[in-house]
């Protein structure tokens, strides 16, 4: 049983504000330790539940957020984004993905740092309905034959994920400042919450036979509503149909649709022929920067053991 622990960061225990997710800041350095703790609990849960191999896939921003030296040494680690064989790199053979620290979809009112794939959208729609990352990533992994069977994050993010992944086990994580700055009470909440991550991950792995790869029936119509028309114009180097701030495209399946989404936001037309060496350069740069040149952590008012 080969488990993939995929990590975002916004939905980690211990994180209550946006700056703690912004790569390169001192607050993010604190956020990394929160994320690493959550990821470790899920990794332990995977092994408790019977996994024989666990891959940690780090995905937030350019994808080097976990403190690798502090990760459970039994897990393999894969940071950054790829072009081939998938956006995530080599995920061949993974039986189940557990998605740690997710956040709500673009346009979700009152949510913590809501966005779908990238912050430039005010909404991303699939066949007319707003979608979250778990829909898009779930559908992409689903076409590779891989189910998502676990999510953790803010209540509304979990609720959105469970709409399309009803079989997934979940852990809800509070996002308000008081929860993490109230001394003994906060430490107890963290301890209980992280114990829940471990137990729920073990449960998900044991229940792998109930999990389903998410599949959307094609044809798929995507609509990306940018925050402004100017942004839509700037990003649409591929000349997809555009109506004001909304850019749209069609796809036969999610792999194709997701590829077009990535082209729209991350691969301007001029760079397409060099996208593989560019992705390699990005991974190398951020691996070194975030490993050896990280800032000192600023936990602000966080209650620390
Ligand atoms: Zn993220």
mmCIF file of C-alpha atoms and ligand atoms in Angstrom:
data_model
loop_
_atom_site.group_PDB
_atom_site.id
_atom_site.type_symbol
_atom_site.label_atom_id
_atom_site.label_comp_id
_atom_site.label_asym_id
_atom_site.label_seq_id
_atom_site.Cartn_x
_atom_site.Cartn_y
_atom_site.Cartn_z
ATOM 1 C CA UNK A 1 0.000 0.000 0.000
ATOM 2 C CA UNK A 2 1.632 3.193 -1.261
ATOM 3 C CA UNK A 3 0.250 6.448 0.200
ATOM 4 C CA UNK A 4 0.800 9.980 -1.086
ATOM 5 C CA UNK A 5 0.639 12.705 1.543
ATOM 6 C CA UNK A 6 0.036 15.859 -0.501
ATOM 7 C CA UNK A 7 0.569 19.108 1.357
ATOM 8 C CA UNK A 8 -0.787 22.607 0.913
ATOM 9 C CA UNK A 9 -0.287 24.936 3.899
ATOM 10 C CA UNK A 10 -3.272 27.239 4.514
ATOM 11 C CA UNK A 11 -5.244 24.608 6.425
ATOM 12 C CA UNK A 12 -2.490 23.656 8.902
ATOM 13 C CA UNK A 13 -3.049 23.584 12.628
ATOM 14 C CA UNK A 14 -1.299 26.616 14.168
ATOM 15 C CA UNK A 15 -1.767 28.934 11.166
ATOM 16 C CA UNK A 16 -4.217 31.831 11.526
ATOM 17 C CA UNK A 17 -3.072 34.482 9.064
ATOM 18 C CA UNK A 18 -2.075 34.875 5.440
ATOM 19 C CA UNK A 19 1.490 35.972 6.076
ATOM 20 C CA UNK A 20 2.207 32.593 7.656
ATOM 21 C CA UNK A 21 1.600 31.073 4.222
ATOM 22 C CA UNK A 22 3.650 33.596 2.226
ATOM 23 C CA UNK A 23 6.883 31.959 1.160
ATOM 24 C CA UNK A 24 10.075 33.697 2.277
ATOM 25 C CA UNK A 25 8.653 35.569 5.277
ATOM 26 C CA UNK A 26 9.642 34.964 8.899
ATOM 27 C CA UNK A 27 6.007 34.184 9.677
ATOM 28 C CA UNK A 28 6.015 31.537 6.928
ATOM 29 C CA UNK A 29 9.077 29.990 8.544
ATOM 30 C CA UNK A 30 6.845 29.482 11.601
ATOM 31 C CA UNK A 31 4.062 28.223 9.281
ATOM 32 C CA UNK A 32 6.466 25.633 7.859
ATOM 33 C CA UNK A 33 6.989 24.118 11.285
ATOM 34 C CA UNK A 34 3.188 23.910 11.729
ATOM 35 C CA UNK A 35 2.785 22.224 8.358
ATOM 36 C CA UNK A 36 5.665 19.819 8.991
ATOM 37 C CA UNK A 37 4.056 18.745 12.267
ATOM 38 C CA UNK A 38 0.713 18.103 10.543
ATOM 39 C CA UNK A 39 2.360 16.216 7.699
ATOM 40 C CA UNK A 40 4.312 14.059 10.134
ATOM 41 C CA UNK A 41 1.109 13.088 11.956
ATOM 42 C CA UNK A 42 -0.504 12.057 8.684
ATOM 43 C CA UNK A 43 2.610 10.107 7.648
ATOM 44 C CA UNK A 44 2.536 8.241 10.983
ATOM 45 C CA UNK A 45 -1.159 7.584 10.501
ATOM 46 C CA UNK A 46 -0.464 6.120 7.047
ATOM 47 C CA UNK A 47 2.056 3.677 8.487
ATOM 48 C CA UNK A 48 -0.289 2.879 11.414
ATOM 49 C CA UNK A 49 -2.991 2.059 8.877
ATOM 50 C CA UNK A 50 -0.799 -0.353 6.926
ATOM 51 C CA UNK A 51 0.983 1.727 4.297
ATOM 52 C CA UNK A 52 4.347 0.265 3.326
ATOM 53 C CA UNK A 53 5.546 3.295 1.423
ATOM 54 C CA UNK A 54 4.720 6.998 1.901
ATOM 55 C CA UNK A 55 5.573 9.910 -0.363
ATOM 56 C CA UNK A 56 5.260 13.483 0.894
ATOM 57 C CA UNK A 57 4.409 15.758 -2.038
ATOM 58 C CA UNK A 58 4.895 19.435 -1.181
ATOM 59 C CA UNK A 59 2.692 21.658 -3.378
ATOM 60 C CA UNK A 60 2.078 25.132 -1.887
ATOM 61 C CA UNK A 61 3.364 27.965 -4.124
ATOM 62 C CA UNK A 62 6.596 26.694 -5.722
ATOM 63 C CA UNK A 63 6.489 23.675 -3.451
ATOM 64 C CA UNK A 64 9.256 23.592 -0.830
ATOM 65 C CA UNK A 65 7.490 24.308 2.443
ATOM 66 C CA UNK A 66 8.062 21.294 4.684
ATOM 67 C CA UNK A 67 11.142 21.304 6.903
ATOM 68 C CA UNK A 68 12.638 18.248 5.268
ATOM 69 C CA UNK A 69 15.119 17.462 8.031
ATOM 70 C CA UNK A 70 12.273 17.253 10.525
ATOM 71 C CA UNK A 71 10.069 14.977 8.432
ATOM 72 C CA UNK A 72 9.487 11.395 9.503
ATOM 73 C CA UNK A 73 12.549 9.664 7.967
ATOM 74 C CA UNK A 74 10.408 6.771 6.726
ATOM 75 C CA UNK A 75 8.719 9.076 4.191
ATOM 76 C CA UNK A 76 10.136 10.012 0.796
ATOM 77 C CA UNK A 77 9.936 13.682 -0.138
ATOM 78 C CA UNK A 78 9.130 15.342 -3.463
ATOM 79 C CA UNK A 79 8.972 19.134 -3.629
ATOM 80 C CA UNK A 80 8.095 21.494 -6.468
ATOM 81 C CA UNK A 81 6.202 21.323 -9.728
ATOM 82 C CA UNK A 82 6.919 19.225 -12.786
ATOM 83 C CA UNK A 83 5.874 19.041 -16.407
ATOM 84 C CA UNK A 84 6.225 15.273 -16.794
ATOM 85 C CA UNK A 85 5.075 12.601 -16.091
ATOM 86 C CA UNK A 86 2.527 14.708 -14.180
ATOM 87 C CA UNK A 87 2.367 18.164 -12.629
ATOM 88 C CA UNK A 88 3.161 16.476 -9.316
ATOM 89 C CA UNK A 89 6.126 14.579 -10.723
ATOM 90 C CA UNK A 90 6.216 10.795 -10.635
ATOM 91 C CA UNK A 91 3.140 9.616 -8.744
ATOM 92 C CA UNK A 92 2.986 6.215 -10.425
ATOM 93 C CA UNK A 93 1.728 3.454 -8.186
ATOM 94 C CA UNK A 94 0.186 5.634 -5.477
ATOM 95 C CA UNK A 95 -2.905 3.875 -4.097
ATOM 96 C CA UNK A 96 -4.328 6.767 -2.081
ATOM 97 C CA UNK A 97 -3.718 10.496 -1.692
ATOM 98 C CA UNK A 98 -4.191 12.224 1.667
ATOM 99 C CA UNK A 99 -4.442 15.996 1.175
ATOM 100 C CA UNK A 100 -3.199 17.967 4.174
ATOM 101 C CA UNK A 101 -3.943 21.626 5.006
ATOM 102 C CA UNK A 102 -6.325 22.562 2.190
ATOM 103 C CA UNK A 103 -8.250 25.839 1.866
ATOM 104 C CA UNK A 104 -11.568 27.025 0.422
ATOM 105 C CA UNK A 105 -12.324 27.818 -3.248
ATOM 106 C CA UNK A 106 -11.962 31.251 -4.866
ATOM 107 C CA UNK A 107 -14.919 33.428 -4.048
ATOM 108 C CA UNK A 108 -15.892 31.658 -0.794
ATOM 109 C CA UNK A 109 -17.114 34.398 1.563
ATOM 110 C CA UNK A 110 -15.493 34.716 5.014
ATOM 111 C CA UNK A 111 -12.999 31.937 4.293
ATOM 112 C CA UNK A 112 -9.308 31.864 5.166
ATOM 113 C CA UNK A 113 -7.238 32.797 2.083
ATOM 114 C CA UNK A 114 -9.734 31.281 -0.381
ATOM 115 C CA UNK A 115 -8.404 30.598 -3.873
ATOM 116 C CA UNK A 116 -8.580 27.940 -6.540
ATOM 117 C CA UNK A 117 -5.144 27.073 -7.907
ATOM 118 C CA UNK A 118 -3.937 30.644 -8.076
ATOM 119 C CA UNK A 119 -4.843 33.942 -6.418
ATOM 120 C CA UNK A 120 -5.660 35.811 -9.649
ATOM 121 C CA UNK A 121 -9.139 34.326 -9.964
ATOM 122 C CA UNK A 122 -12.246 35.589 -8.259
ATOM 123 C CA UNK A 123 -13.881 32.326 -9.298
ATOM 124 C CA UNK A 124 -13.074 29.193 -11.268
ATOM 125 C CA UNK A 125 -16.045 27.314 -12.729
ATOM 126 C CA UNK A 126 -16.404 23.895 -14.264
ATOM 127 C CA UNK A 127 -19.501 23.303 -16.400
ATOM 128 C CA UNK A 128 -21.089 26.350 -14.805
ATOM 129 C CA UNK A 129 -20.416 25.558 -11.119
ATOM 130 C CA UNK A 130 -17.679 27.016 -8.894
ATOM 131 C CA UNK A 131 -14.923 24.501 -8.133
ATOM 132 C CA UNK A 132 -12.338 24.073 -5.413
ATOM 133 C CA UNK A 133 -8.850 22.671 -5.732
ATOM 134 C CA UNK A 134 -10.018 19.294 -4.493
ATOM 135 C CA UNK A 135 -12.364 19.108 -7.503
ATOM 136 C CA UNK A 136 -9.610 19.994 -9.976
ATOM 137 C CA UNK A 137 -6.742 18.091 -8.351
ATOM 138 C CA UNK A 138 -9.082 15.258 -7.393
ATOM 139 C CA UNK A 139 -10.299 14.961 -10.989
ATOM 140 C CA UNK A 140 -6.747 15.120 -12.312
ATOM 141 C CA UNK A 141 -5.501 12.437 -9.907
ATOM 142 C CA UNK A 142 -8.722 10.512 -10.562
ATOM 143 C CA UNK A 143 -7.888 10.207 -14.255
ATOM 144 C CA UNK A 144 -4.487 8.851 -13.215
ATOM 145 C CA UNK A 145 -6.451 6.251 -11.227
ATOM 146 C CA UNK A 146 -5.647 7.744 -7.815
ATOM 147 C CA UNK A 147 -8.363 8.524 -5.246
ATOM 148 C CA UNK A 148 -8.186 11.263 -2.597
ATOM 149 C CA UNK A 149 -9.279 9.703 0.685
ATOM 150 C CA UNK A 150 -8.423 12.292 3.312
ATOM 151 C CA UNK A 151 -8.564 16.069 3.670
ATOM 152 C CA UNK A 152 -7.736 18.432 6.521
ATOM 153 C CA UNK A 153 -8.385 22.162 6.698
ATOM 154 C CA UNK A 154 -10.858 24.896 7.549
ATOM 155 C CA UNK A 155 -14.477 23.727 7.988
ATOM 156 C CA UNK A 156 -15.771 25.332 4.773
ATOM 157 C CA UNK A 157 -12.849 23.910 2.759
ATOM 158 C CA UNK A 158 -13.554 20.421 4.072
ATOM 159 C CA UNK A 159 -17.255 20.844 3.350
ATOM 160 C CA UNK A 160 -16.502 21.853 -0.266
ATOM 161 C CA UNK A 161 -14.113 18.911 -0.696
ATOM 162 C CA UNK A 162 -16.613 16.385 0.649
ATOM 163 C CA UNK A 163 -19.213 17.455 -1.931
ATOM 164 C CA UNK A 164 -17.188 15.708 -4.632
ATOM 165 C CA UNK A 165 -15.211 13.328 -2.395
ATOM 166 C CA UNK A 166 -17.972 11.989 -0.120
ATOM 167 C CA UNK A 167 -15.878 8.909 0.774
ATOM 168 C CA UNK A 168 -12.974 10.965 2.151
ATOM 169 C CA UNK A 169 -12.132 11.034 5.876
ATOM 170 C CA UNK A 170 -11.647 14.540 7.196
ATOM 171 C CA UNK A 171 -10.254 16.676 9.993
ATOM 172 C CA UNK A 172 -11.495 20.232 10.566
ATOM 173 C CA UNK A 173 -8.940 22.852 11.597
ATOM 174 C CA UNK A 174 -9.754 26.197 13.287
ATOM 175 C CA UNK A 175 -8.406 29.332 11.612
ATOM 176 C CA UNK A 176 -8.916 32.065 14.197
ATOM 177 C CA UNK A 177 -6.061 33.685 16.061
ATOM 178 C CA UNK A 178 -7.388 33.022 19.587
ATOM 179 C CA UNK A 179 -7.254 29.285 19.011
ATOM 180 C CA UNK A 180 -3.460 29.446 18.714
ATOM 181 C CA UNK A 181 -2.540 32.256 21.104
ATOM 182 C CA UNK A 182 -4.308 31.221 24.306
ATOM 183 C CA UNK A 183 -1.533 29.416 26.173
ATOM 184 C CA UNK A 184 -2.324 26.045 27.690
ATOM 185 C CA UNK A 185 -5.715 25.860 25.983
ATOM 186 C CA UNK A 186 -4.067 26.311 22.574
ATOM 187 C CA UNK A 187 -1.466 23.645 23.262
ATOM 188 C CA UNK A 188 -4.189 21.214 24.206
ATOM 189 C CA UNK A 189 -6.158 22.016 21.048
ATOM 190 C CA UNK A 190 -3.038 21.446 18.929
ATOM 191 C CA UNK A 191 -2.250 18.161 20.618
ATOM 192 C CA UNK A 192 -5.780 16.818 20.217
ATOM 193 C CA UNK A 193 -6.084 18.094 16.651
ATOM 194 C CA UNK A 194 -2.845 16.513 15.545
ATOM 195 C CA UNK A 195 -3.735 13.241 17.231
ATOM 196 C CA UNK A 196 -6.925 13.380 15.148
ATOM 197 C CA UNK A 197 -4.855 13.820 11.989
ATOM 198 C CA UNK A 198 -2.942 10.653 12.765
ATOM 199 C CA UNK A 199 -5.967 8.549 13.696
ATOM 200 C CA UNK A 200 -8.026 9.781 10.722
ATOM 201 C CA UNK A 201 -5.182 9.164 8.263
ATOM 202 C CA UNK A 202 -4.859 5.601 9.591
ATOM 203 C CA UNK A 203 -8.605 5.166 9.161
ATOM 204 C CA UNK A 204 -8.423 6.447 5.570
ATOM 205 C CA UNK A 205 -5.631 4.025 4.674
ATOM 206 C CA UNK A 206 -7.509 1.104 6.233
ATOM 207 C CA UNK A 207 -10.606 2.131 4.239
ATOM 208 C CA UNK A 208 -8.780 2.413 0.900
ATOM 209 C CA UNK A 209 -11.150 -0.083 -0.741
ATOM 210 C CA UNK A 210 -14.050 2.397 -0.206
ATOM 211 C CA UNK A 211 -12.226 5.242 -1.951
ATOM 212 C CA UNK A 212 -12.989 6.149 -5.563
ATOM 213 C CA UNK A 213 -10.928 8.008 -8.144
ATOM 214 C CA UNK A 214 -12.900 11.176 -8.900
ATOM 215 C CA UNK A 215 -14.001 11.297 -12.530
ATOM 216 C CA UNK A 216 -15.832 14.135 -14.245
ATOM 217 C CA UNK A 217 -17.725 13.230 -17.398
ATOM 218 C CA UNK A 218 -16.468 15.213 -20.392
ATOM 219 C CA UNK A 219 -16.718 17.424 -22.300
ATOM 220 C CA UNK A 220 -15.562 19.915 -19.692
ATOM 221 C CA UNK A 221 -16.025 23.637 -19.962
ATOM 222 C CA UNK A 222 -13.796 25.801 -17.762
ATOM 223 C CA UNK A 223 -14.396 29.449 -16.983
ATOM 224 C CA UNK A 224 -11.752 31.424 -15.127
ATOM 225 C CA UNK A 225 -13.050 34.714 -13.847
ATOM 226 C CA UNK A 226 -10.044 36.945 -13.114
ATOM 227 C CA UNK A 227 -10.108 39.628 -10.430
ATOM 228 C CA UNK A 228 -9.895 42.285 -13.154
ATOM 229 C CA UNK A 229 -10.218 42.425 -16.927
ATOM 230 C CA UNK A 230 -6.658 43.707 -17.109
ATOM 231 C CA UNK A 231 -5.372 40.537 -15.423
ATOM 232 C CA UNK A 232 -7.413 38.390 -17.782
ATOM 233 C CA UNK A 233 -5.873 40.151 -20.763
ATOM 234 C CA UNK A 234 -2.367 39.903 -19.344
ATOM 235 C CA UNK A 235 -2.544 36.177 -18.537
ATOM 236 C CA UNK A 236 -4.354 35.070 -21.673
ATOM 237 C CA UNK A 237 -1.252 34.659 -23.851
ATOM 238 C CA UNK A 238 -2.838 31.544 -25.388
ATOM 239 C CA UNK A 239 -5.729 33.505 -26.866
ATOM 240 C CA UNK A 240 -8.423 31.409 -25.220
ATOM 241 C CA UNK A 241 -11.917 32.891 -25.714
ATOM 242 C CA UNK A 242 -12.295 35.880 -23.388
ATOM 243 C CA UNK A 243 -15.350 37.848 -22.351
ATOM 244 C CA UNK A 244 -14.351 40.762 -20.140
ATOM 245 C CA UNK A 245 -12.591 39.319 -17.092
ATOM 246 C CA UNK A 246 -13.599 35.731 -17.908
ATOM 247 C CA UNK A 247 -11.410 33.385 -19.943
ATOM 248 C CA UNK A 248 -12.847 30.024 -20.982
ATOM 249 C CA UNK A 249 -11.679 26.779 -22.578
ATOM 250 C CA UNK A 250 -12.976 23.333 -23.386
ATOM 251 C CA UNK A 251 -11.370 20.001 -22.661
ATOM 252 C CA UNK A 252 -12.149 16.347 -23.279
ATOM 253 C CA UNK A 253 -11.004 15.399 -19.798
ATOM 254 C CA UNK A 254 -9.461 16.830 -16.633
ATOM 255 C CA UNK A 255 -5.862 16.108 -17.641
ATOM 256 C CA UNK A 256 -6.334 18.290 -20.713
ATOM 257 C CA UNK A 257 -8.388 20.913 -18.857
ATOM 258 C CA UNK A 258 -5.843 21.184 -16.059
ATOM 259 C CA UNK A 259 -3.001 21.430 -18.557
ATOM 260 C CA UNK A 260 -4.755 24.397 -20.173
ATOM 261 C CA UNK A 261 -5.344 25.978 -16.768
ATOM 262 C CA UNK A 262 -1.630 25.693 -16.000
ATOM 263 C CA UNK A 263 -0.720 27.147 -19.360
ATOM 264 C CA UNK A 264 -3.018 30.076 -18.708
ATOM 265 C CA UNK A 265 -1.524 31.014 -15.342
ATOM 266 C CA UNK A 266 2.005 29.608 -15.250
ATOM 267 C CA UNK A 267 3.225 28.970 -18.800
ATOM 268 C CA UNK A 268 2.971 32.032 -21.040
ATOM 269 C CA UNK A 269 3.094 31.087 -24.695
ATOM 270 C CA UNK A 270 6.695 32.218 -25.262
ATOM 271 C CA UNK A 271 7.959 29.908 -22.509
ATOM 272 C CA UNK A 272 6.149 26.747 -23.620
ATOM 273 C CA UNK A 273 9.103 25.184 -25.520
ATOM 274 C CA UNK A 274 11.365 25.685 -22.476
ATOM 275 C CA UNK A 275 8.847 24.733 -19.784
ATOM 276 C CA UNK A 276 10.754 21.638 -18.675
ATOM 277 C CA UNK A 277 14.160 23.268 -18.107
ATOM 278 C CA UNK A 278 12.305 26.206 -16.516
ATOM 279 C CA UNK A 279 10.506 23.910 -14.069
ATOM 280 C CA UNK A 280 13.819 22.212 -13.279
ATOM 281 C CA UNK A 281 15.519 25.564 -12.653
ATOM 282 C CA UNK A 282 12.665 26.693 -10.392
ATOM 283 C CA UNK A 283 12.814 23.494 -8.351
ATOM 284 C CA UNK A 284 16.579 23.697 -7.953
ATOM 285 C CA UNK A 285 16.497 27.354 -6.966
ATOM 286 C CA UNK A 286 13.767 27.031 -4.343
ATOM 287 C CA UNK A 287 15.064 23.746 -2.970
ATOM 288 C CA UNK A 288 18.379 25.443 -2.176
ATOM 289 C CA UNK A 289 16.885 28.751 -1.075
ATOM 290 C CA UNK A 290 14.276 27.277 1.249
ATOM 291 C CA UNK A 291 16.664 24.684 2.676
ATOM 292 C CA UNK A 292 19.807 26.733 3.255
ATOM 293 C CA UNK A 293 18.756 30.385 3.188
ATOM 294 C CA UNK A 294 15.503 30.334 5.137
ATOM 295 C CA UNK A 295 14.704 33.266 7.428
ATOM 296 C CA UNK A 296 14.478 32.881 11.176
ATOM 297 C CA UNK A 297 10.984 31.902 12.308
ATOM 298 C CA UNK A 298 8.660 34.499 13.812
ATOM 299 C CA UNK A 299 5.846 32.740 15.664
ATOM 300 C CA UNK A 300 4.426 36.133 16.744
ATOM 301 C CA UNK A 301 1.989 35.466 19.598
ATOM 302 C CA UNK A 302 1.616 31.737 18.958
ATOM 303 C CA UNK A 303 1.551 29.593 22.085
ATOM 304 C CA UNK A 304 4.518 27.273 21.880
ATOM 305 C CA UNK A 305 5.282 24.268 24.043
HETATM 306 ZN ZN1 LIG B 1 -1.451 26.814 -0.800
#
